[in-house]
Coordinates of C-alpha atoms in Angstrom, one line a residue:
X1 CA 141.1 31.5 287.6
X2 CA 142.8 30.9 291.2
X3 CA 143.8 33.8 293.1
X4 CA 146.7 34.8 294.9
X5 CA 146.8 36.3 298.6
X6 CA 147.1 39.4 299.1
X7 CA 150.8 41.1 300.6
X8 CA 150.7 44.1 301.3
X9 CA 148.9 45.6 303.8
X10 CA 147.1 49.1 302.8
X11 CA 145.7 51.6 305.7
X12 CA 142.4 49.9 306.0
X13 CA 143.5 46.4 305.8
X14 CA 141.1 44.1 308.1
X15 CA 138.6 46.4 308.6
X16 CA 135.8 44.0 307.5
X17 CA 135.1 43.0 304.4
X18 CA 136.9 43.9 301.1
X19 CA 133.8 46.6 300.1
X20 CA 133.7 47.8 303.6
X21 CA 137.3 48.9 303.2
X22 CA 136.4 50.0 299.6
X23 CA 134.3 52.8 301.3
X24 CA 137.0 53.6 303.6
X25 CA 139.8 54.1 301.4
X26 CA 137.4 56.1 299.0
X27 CA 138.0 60.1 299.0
X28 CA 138.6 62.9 296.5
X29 CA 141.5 63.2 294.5
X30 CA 142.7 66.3 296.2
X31 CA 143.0 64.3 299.5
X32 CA 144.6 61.2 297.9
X33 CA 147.4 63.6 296.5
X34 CA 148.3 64.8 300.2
X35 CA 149.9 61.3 300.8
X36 CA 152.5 62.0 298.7
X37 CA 154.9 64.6 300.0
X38 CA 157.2 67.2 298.6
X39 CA 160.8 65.7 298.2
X40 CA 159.0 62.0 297.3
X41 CA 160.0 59.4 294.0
X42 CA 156.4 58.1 293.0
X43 CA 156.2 55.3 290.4
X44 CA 153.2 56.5 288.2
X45 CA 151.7 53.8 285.8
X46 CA 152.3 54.5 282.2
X47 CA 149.9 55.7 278.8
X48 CA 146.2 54.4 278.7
X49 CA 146.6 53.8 282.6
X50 CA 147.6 57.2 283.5
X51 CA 146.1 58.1 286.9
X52 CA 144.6 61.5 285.8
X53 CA 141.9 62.0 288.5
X54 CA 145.5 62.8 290.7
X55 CA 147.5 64.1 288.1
X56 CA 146.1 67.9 288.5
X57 CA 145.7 67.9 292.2
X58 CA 149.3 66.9 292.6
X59 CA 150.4 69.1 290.6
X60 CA 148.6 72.1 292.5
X61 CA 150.0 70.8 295.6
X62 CA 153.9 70.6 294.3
X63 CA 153.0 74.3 293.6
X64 CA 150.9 75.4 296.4
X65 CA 154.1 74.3 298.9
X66 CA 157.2 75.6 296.0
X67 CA 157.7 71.7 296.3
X68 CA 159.3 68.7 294.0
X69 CA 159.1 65.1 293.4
X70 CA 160.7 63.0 291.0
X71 CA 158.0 60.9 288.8
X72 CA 159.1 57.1 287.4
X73 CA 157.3 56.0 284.2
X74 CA 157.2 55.7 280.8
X75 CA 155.3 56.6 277.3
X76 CA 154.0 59.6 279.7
X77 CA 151.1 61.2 277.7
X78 CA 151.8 64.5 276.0
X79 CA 148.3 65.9 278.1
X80 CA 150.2 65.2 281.7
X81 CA 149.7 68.4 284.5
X82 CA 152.9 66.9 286.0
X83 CA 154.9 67.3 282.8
X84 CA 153.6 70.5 281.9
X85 CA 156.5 73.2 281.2
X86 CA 154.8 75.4 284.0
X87 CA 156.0 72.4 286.3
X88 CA 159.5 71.9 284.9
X89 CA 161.3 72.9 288.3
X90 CA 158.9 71.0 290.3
X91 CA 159.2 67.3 288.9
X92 CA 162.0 65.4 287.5
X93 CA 160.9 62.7 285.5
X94 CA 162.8 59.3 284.6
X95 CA 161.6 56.5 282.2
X96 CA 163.0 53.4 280.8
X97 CA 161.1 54.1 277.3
X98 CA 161.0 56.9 275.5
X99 CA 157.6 58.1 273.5
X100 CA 156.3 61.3 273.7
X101 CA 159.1 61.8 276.3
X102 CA 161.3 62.5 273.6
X103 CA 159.1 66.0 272.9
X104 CA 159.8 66.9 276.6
X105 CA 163.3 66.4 276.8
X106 CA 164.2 69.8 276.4
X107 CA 162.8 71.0 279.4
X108 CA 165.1 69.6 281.2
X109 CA 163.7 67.4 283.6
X110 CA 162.9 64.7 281.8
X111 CA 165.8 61.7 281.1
X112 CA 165.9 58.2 280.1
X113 CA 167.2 55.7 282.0
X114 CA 169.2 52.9 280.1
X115 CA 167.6 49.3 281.3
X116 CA 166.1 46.6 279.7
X117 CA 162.2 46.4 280.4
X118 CA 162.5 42.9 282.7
X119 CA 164.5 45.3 285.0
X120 CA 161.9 48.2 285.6
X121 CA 161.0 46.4 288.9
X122 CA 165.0 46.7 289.8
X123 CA 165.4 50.4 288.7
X124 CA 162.6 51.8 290.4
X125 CA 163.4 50.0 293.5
X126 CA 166.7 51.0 293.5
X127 CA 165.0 54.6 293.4
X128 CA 163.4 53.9 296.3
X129 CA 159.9 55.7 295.6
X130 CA 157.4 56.0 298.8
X131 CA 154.5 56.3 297.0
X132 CA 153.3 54.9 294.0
X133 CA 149.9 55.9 291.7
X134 CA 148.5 53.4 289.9
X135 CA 145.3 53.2 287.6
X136 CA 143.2 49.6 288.2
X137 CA 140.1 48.6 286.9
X138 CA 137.0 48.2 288.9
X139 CA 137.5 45.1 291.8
X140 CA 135.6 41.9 290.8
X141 CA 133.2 39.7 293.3
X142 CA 136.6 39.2 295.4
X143 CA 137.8 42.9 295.7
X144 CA 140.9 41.8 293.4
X145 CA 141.5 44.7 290.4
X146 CA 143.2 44.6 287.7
X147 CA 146.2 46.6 287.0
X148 CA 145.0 46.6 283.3
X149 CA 146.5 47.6 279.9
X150 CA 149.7 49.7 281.1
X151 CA 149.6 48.4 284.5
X152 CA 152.9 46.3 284.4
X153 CA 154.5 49.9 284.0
X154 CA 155.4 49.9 287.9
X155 CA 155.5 46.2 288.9
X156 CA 154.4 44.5 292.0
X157 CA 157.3 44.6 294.2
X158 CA 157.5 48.7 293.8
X159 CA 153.7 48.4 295.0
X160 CA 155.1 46.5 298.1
X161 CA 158.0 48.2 298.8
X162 CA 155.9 52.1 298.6
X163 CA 155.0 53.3 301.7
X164 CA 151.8 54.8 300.7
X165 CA 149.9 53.4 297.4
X166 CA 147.0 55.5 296.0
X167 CA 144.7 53.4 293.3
X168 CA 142.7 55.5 290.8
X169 CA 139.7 52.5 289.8
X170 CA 138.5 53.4 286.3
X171 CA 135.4 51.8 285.6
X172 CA 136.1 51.7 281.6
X173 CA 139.4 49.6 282.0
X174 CA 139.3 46.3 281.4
X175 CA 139.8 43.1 283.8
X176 CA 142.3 41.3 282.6
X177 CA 142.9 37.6 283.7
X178 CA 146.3 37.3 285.5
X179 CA 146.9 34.5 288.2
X180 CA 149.7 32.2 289.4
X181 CA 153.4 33.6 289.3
X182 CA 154.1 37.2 287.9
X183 CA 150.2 37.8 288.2
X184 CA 148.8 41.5 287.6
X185 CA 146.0 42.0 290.1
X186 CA 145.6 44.2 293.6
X187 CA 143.3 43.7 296.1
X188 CA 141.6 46.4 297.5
X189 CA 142.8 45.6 301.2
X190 CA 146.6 46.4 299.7
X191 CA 145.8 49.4 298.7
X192 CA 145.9 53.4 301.1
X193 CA 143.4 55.5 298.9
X194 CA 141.3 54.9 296.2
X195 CA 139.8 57.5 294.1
X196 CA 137.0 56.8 291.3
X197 CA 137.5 58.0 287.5
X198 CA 135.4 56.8 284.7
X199 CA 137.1 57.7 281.6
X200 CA 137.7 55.8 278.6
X201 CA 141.7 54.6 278.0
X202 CA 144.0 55.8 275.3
X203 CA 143.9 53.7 272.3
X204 CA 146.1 52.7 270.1
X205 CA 144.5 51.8 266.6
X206 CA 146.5 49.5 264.6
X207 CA 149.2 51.1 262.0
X208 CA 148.0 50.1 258.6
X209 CA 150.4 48.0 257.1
X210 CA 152.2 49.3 253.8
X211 CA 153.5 47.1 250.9
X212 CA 157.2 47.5 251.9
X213 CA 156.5 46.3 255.8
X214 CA 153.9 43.5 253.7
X215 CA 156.9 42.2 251.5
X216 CA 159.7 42.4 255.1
X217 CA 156.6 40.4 256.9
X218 CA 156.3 37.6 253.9
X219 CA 160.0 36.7 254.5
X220 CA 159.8 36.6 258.3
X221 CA 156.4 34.1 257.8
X222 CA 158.9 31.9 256.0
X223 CA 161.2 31.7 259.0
X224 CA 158.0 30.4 261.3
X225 CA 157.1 27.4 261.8
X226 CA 154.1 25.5 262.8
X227 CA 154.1 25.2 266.5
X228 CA 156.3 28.2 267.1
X229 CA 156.2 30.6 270.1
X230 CA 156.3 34.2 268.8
X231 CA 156.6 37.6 270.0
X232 CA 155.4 40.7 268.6
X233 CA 156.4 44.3 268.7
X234 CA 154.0 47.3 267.2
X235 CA 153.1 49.4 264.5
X236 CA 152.6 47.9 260.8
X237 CA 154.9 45.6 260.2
X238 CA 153.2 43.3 263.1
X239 CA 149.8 43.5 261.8
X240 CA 151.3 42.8 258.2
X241 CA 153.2 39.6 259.9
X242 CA 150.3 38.5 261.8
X243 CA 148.2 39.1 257.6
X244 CA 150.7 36.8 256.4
X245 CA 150.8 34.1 259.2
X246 CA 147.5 33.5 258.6
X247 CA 148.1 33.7 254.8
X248 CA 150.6 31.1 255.1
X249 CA 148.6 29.0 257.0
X250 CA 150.5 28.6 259.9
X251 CA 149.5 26.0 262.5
X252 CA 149.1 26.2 266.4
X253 CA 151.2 29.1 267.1
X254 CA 151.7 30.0 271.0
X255 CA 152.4 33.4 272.2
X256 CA 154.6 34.9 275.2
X257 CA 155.2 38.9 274.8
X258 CA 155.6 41.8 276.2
X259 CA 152.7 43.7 273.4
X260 CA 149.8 42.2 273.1
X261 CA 148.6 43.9 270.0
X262 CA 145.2 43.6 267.6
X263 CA 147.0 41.8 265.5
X264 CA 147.4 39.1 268.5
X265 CA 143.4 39.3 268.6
X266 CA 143.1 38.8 264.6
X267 CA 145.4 35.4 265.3
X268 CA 143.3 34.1 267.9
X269 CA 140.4 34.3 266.0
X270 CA 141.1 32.8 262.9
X271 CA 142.7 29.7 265.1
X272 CA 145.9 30.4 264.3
X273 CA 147.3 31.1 267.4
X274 CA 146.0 28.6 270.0
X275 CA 148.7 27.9 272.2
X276 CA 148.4 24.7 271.9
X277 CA 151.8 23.5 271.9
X278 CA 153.4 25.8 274.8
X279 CA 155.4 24.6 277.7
X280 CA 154.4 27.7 279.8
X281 CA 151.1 28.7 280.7
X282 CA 149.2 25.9 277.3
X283 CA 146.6 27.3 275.9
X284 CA 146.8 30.8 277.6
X285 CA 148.0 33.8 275.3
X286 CA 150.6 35.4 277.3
X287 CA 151.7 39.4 277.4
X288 CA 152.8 42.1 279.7
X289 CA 151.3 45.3 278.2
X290 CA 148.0 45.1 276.1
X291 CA 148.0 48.3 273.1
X292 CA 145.4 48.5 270.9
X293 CA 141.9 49.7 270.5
X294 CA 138.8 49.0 272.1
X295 CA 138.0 45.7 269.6
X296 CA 141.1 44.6 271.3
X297 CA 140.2 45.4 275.1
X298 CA 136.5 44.1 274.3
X299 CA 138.5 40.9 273.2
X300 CA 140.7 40.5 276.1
X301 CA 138.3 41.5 279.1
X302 CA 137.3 38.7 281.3
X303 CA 138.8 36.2 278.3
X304 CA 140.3 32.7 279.9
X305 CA 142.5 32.6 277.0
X306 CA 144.8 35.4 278.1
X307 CA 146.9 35.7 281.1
X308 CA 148.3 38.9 282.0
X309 CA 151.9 38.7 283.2
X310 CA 154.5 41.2 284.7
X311 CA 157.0 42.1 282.3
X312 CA 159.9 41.1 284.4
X313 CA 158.1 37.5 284.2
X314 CA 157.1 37.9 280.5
X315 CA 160.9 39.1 279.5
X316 CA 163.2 37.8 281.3
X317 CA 165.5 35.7 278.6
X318 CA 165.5 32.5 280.7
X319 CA 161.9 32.0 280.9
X320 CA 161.5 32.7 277.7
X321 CA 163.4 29.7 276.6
X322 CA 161.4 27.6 278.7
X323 CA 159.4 27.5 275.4
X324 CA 160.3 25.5 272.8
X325 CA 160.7 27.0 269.0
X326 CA 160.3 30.7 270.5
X327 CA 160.8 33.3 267.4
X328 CA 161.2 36.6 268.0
X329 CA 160.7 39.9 266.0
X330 CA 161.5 43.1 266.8
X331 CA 162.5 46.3 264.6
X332 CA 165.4 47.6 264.1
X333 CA 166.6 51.4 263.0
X334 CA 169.5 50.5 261.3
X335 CA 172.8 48.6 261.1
X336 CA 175.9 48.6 260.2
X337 CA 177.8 45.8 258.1
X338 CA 179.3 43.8 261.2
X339 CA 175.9 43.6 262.4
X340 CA 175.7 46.4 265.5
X341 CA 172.1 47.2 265.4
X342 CA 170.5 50.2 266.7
X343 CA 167.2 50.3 267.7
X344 CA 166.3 53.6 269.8
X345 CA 168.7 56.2 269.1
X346 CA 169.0 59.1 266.3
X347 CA 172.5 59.7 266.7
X348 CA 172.6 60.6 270.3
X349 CA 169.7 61.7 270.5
X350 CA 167.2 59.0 272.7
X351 CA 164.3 58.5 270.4
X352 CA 162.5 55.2 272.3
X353 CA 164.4 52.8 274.3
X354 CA 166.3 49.6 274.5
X355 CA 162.6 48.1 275.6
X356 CA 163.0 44.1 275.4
X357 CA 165.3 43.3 272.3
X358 CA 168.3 42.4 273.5
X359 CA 166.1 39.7 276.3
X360 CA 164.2 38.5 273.4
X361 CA 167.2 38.4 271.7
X362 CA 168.7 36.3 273.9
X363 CA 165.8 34.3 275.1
X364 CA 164.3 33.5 271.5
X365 CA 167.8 31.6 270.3
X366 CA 168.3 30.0 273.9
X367 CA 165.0 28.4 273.5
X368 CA 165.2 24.7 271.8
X369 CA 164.5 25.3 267.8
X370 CA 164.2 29.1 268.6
X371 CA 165.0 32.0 265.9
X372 CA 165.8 35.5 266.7
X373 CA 164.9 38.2 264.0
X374 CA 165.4 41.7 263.4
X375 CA 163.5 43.4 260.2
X376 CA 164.3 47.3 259.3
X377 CA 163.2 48.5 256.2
X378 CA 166.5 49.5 253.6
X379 CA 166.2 52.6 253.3
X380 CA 164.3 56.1 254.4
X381 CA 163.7 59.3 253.0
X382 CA 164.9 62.8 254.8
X383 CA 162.3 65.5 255.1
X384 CA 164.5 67.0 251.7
X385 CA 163.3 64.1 250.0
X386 CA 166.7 62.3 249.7
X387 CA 167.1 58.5 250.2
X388 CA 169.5 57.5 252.7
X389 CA 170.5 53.3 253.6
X390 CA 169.2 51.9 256.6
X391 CA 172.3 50.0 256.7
X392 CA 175.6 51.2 256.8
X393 CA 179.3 51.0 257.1
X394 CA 179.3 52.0 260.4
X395 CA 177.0 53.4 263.0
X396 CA 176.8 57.2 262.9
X397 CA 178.5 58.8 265.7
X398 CA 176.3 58.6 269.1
X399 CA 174.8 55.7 267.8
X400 CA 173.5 53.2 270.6
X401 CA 174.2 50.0 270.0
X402 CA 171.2 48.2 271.3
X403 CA 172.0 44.8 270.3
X404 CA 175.6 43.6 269.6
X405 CA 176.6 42.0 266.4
X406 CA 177.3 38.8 269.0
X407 CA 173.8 38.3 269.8
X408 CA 172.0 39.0 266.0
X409 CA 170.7 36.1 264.0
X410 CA 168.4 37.3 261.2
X411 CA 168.2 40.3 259.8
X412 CA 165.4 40.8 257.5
X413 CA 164.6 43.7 255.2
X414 CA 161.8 44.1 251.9
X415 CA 164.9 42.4 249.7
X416 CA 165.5 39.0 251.6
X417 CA 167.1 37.6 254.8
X418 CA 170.7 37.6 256.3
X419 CA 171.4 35.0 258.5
X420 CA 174.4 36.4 260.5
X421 CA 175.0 34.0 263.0
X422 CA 178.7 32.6 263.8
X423 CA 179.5 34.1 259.8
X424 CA 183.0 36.1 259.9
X425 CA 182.8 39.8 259.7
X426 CA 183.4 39.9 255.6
X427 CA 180.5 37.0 255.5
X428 CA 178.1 38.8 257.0
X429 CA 178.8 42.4 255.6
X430 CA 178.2 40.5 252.5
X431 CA 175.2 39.0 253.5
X432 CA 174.0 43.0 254.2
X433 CA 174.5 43.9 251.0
X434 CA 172.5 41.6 249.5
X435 CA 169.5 42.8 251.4
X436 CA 170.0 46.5 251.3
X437 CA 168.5 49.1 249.0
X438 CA 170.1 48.4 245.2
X439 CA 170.9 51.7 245.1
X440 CA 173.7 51.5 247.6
X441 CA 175.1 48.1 247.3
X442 CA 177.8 49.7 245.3
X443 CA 178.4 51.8 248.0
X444 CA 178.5 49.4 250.9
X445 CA 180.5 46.9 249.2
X446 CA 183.5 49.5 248.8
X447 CA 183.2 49.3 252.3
X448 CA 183.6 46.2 253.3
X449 CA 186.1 44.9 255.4
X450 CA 189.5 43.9 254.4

């Protein structure tokens, strides 16, 4: 692996040696906090990558001086000091992704920000955060750490931009290979205070897979080929898709994604996935955030067959369809018969996030031979018990509308696939129908479009 050089200059940049400026930088966590002033916008990295050695001491300092700070993240863990109700007046919190953020909204101080994840770089920039906290792993022979796991939650150029940069080095993450353009690594010398933690990260064990998401991911096998590029997203329908890829037999498939996943790890073992066939980074599985468990992180330490890239590398649409036969697949929540698709609202209420859809989207039906598909189950059940449709006439009021009926190709639920693309607005309601629940076909086709 070839390594970059380092940018940014941290406060005991050439000093000696990387290790002699290691020792320097290194103090208690209570001291690292004092860099950050009341009245700052800190980019804090995200989940398993947390920077909880600080997370207390800052919050004892915000109320030691009656002051505030405004936090930048996402999937902030429910366990936080910073977002503790006690410290509601004290620290407004933005994130581009909702996940347990959606449990703290009604304190008040905690709002999503609509942007696609390829922009997080632009919207925290344009938040203009002096500081910026950020969990690494332990520096290698050449004082280079990895930003780990969750570490393309605040991306290099807010690391540059920050005045002051305080690295938390837990010993337990991973080093994850990352070189070239969009890498994820910081070198010691970049960084203003370094503060030691050894505790292990937050997994995220794989979602069993049921037989509804197993039947969804046997049609969405059908629609890869060999040699394809895919992208995951999470929970049980991606391991039951990666089950059935290798069921199928599928042939040299290459990844590029923005969730690496265990069912990636699964894939790679069993040969499927080799990359072989890639135009971007051959041979190399390719992902932004890795979520998973520890088989997954024991998998992808130190492992030459992964590169770690920054999301706004990893998502942006036109460098995803430098690949050729790229298929996407993400989830949807529901849609409605002209194909509006909702993805991260419950009514208007923000439940997760427009996250990468709409780029992959885009990017996956841009790229030469490339498919774009979105799989939702047909229906759900209400806490009363009552089936409802997962697609419908029209989105409920408040709806976001996440990706537009323009940009949707496949639509795939337990009952088949709809392939929407350039079909007129009765074609494709009618295509709907056929892969919605039975017991509201009846329904839905009294309200189809005249």
């Amino acid at each position: 692996m070839s390594f970059p050089t380092p940018v940014r200059k941290g406060r005991a940049s050439g000093s000696g040696g990387w290790r002699r400026q290691y020792e320097a930088l290194r103090m208690p966590a209570a001291q690292a906090a004092e860099l950050i002033r009341p009245g700052d916008a800190a980019a804090v990295s995200a989940s398993a990558n947390w920077p909880y050695a600080v997370d207390a001491p800052l919050a004892e300092r915000l109320r030691s001086q009656a002051g505030h700070m405004e936090l930048l993240s996402l999937y902030a863990p429910l366990d936080t000091a910073l977002l503790s109700p006690v410290n509601a007046d004290l620290v407004s919190y933005q994130a581009n992704f909702f996940s347990g953020e959606r449990l703290l909204a009604g304190q008040g101080n905690v709002w999503y920000v609509p942007a696609h994840l390829s922009a997080t770089g632009d919207w925290m920039c344009a938040r203009r955060p002096r500081a910026a906290v950020i969990t690494c792993s332990a520096p290698d022979e050449n004082g280079w750490m990895s930003r780990s796991l969750w570490g393309a939650s605040v991306p290099r150029r807010v690391l540059e931009q920050a005045e002051a940069v305080v690295v938390v080095v837990n010993d337990q993450l991973p080093f994850l290979p990352s070189d070239g353009e969009g890498h994820m690594l910081f070198h010691v010398s970049e960084a203003d205070a370094i503060v030691e933690d050894s505790r292990p990260p937050a997994e995220h064990p794989p979602v069993p897979a049921g037989e509804t998401d197993r039947r969804i991911a046997e049609y969405i096998a059908d629609l890869v080929p060999d040699g394809a590029c895919v992208q995951f997203g999470l929970g049980g329908l991606a391991n039951a898709v990666g089950e059935c890829l290798a069921d199928a037999g599928k042939r040299d498939l290459g990844l590029q994604t923005e969730v690496v996943g265990n069912c990636v790890m699964e894939l790679m073992k069993k040969g499927v996935l080799n990359n072989s066939r890639k135009q971007t980074c051959k041979g190399r599985s390719v992902g932004a955030y890795l979520i998973g468990d520890k088989r997954l992180w024991d998998f992808a330490r130190d492992n030459p067959m992964f590169c770690q890239k920054e999301i706004d590398w990893t998502n942006d649409p036109r460098r995803i369809a430098e690949n050729d036969r790229v298929v996407s697949i993400n989830n949807a929540m529901e849609i409605d018969l002209t194909g509006q698709v909702n993805a991260e609202s419950v009514g208007p209420r923000q439940y997760s996030g427009t996250g990468g859809q709409l780029e992959w989207v885009l990017g996956s039906q841009w790229s030469r031979d490339g498919r774009s598909i979105l799989a939702l189950r047909s229906s759900y059940r209400d806490k009363a018990g009552v089936l409802h449709s997962k697609i419908v006439p029209q989105l409920p009021l408040g709806s976001v509308v996440t990706t537009p009926r323009t940009c949707v190709q496949y639509v795939v639920t337990e009952y088949g696939v709809a392939d929407l693309k350039y079909k007129s607005v009765l074609e494709r309601a009618r295509a709907l129908i056929a892969i919605a629940h039975p017991d509201f076909r009846a329904e839905l086709s009294r309200a189809l479009p005249v």
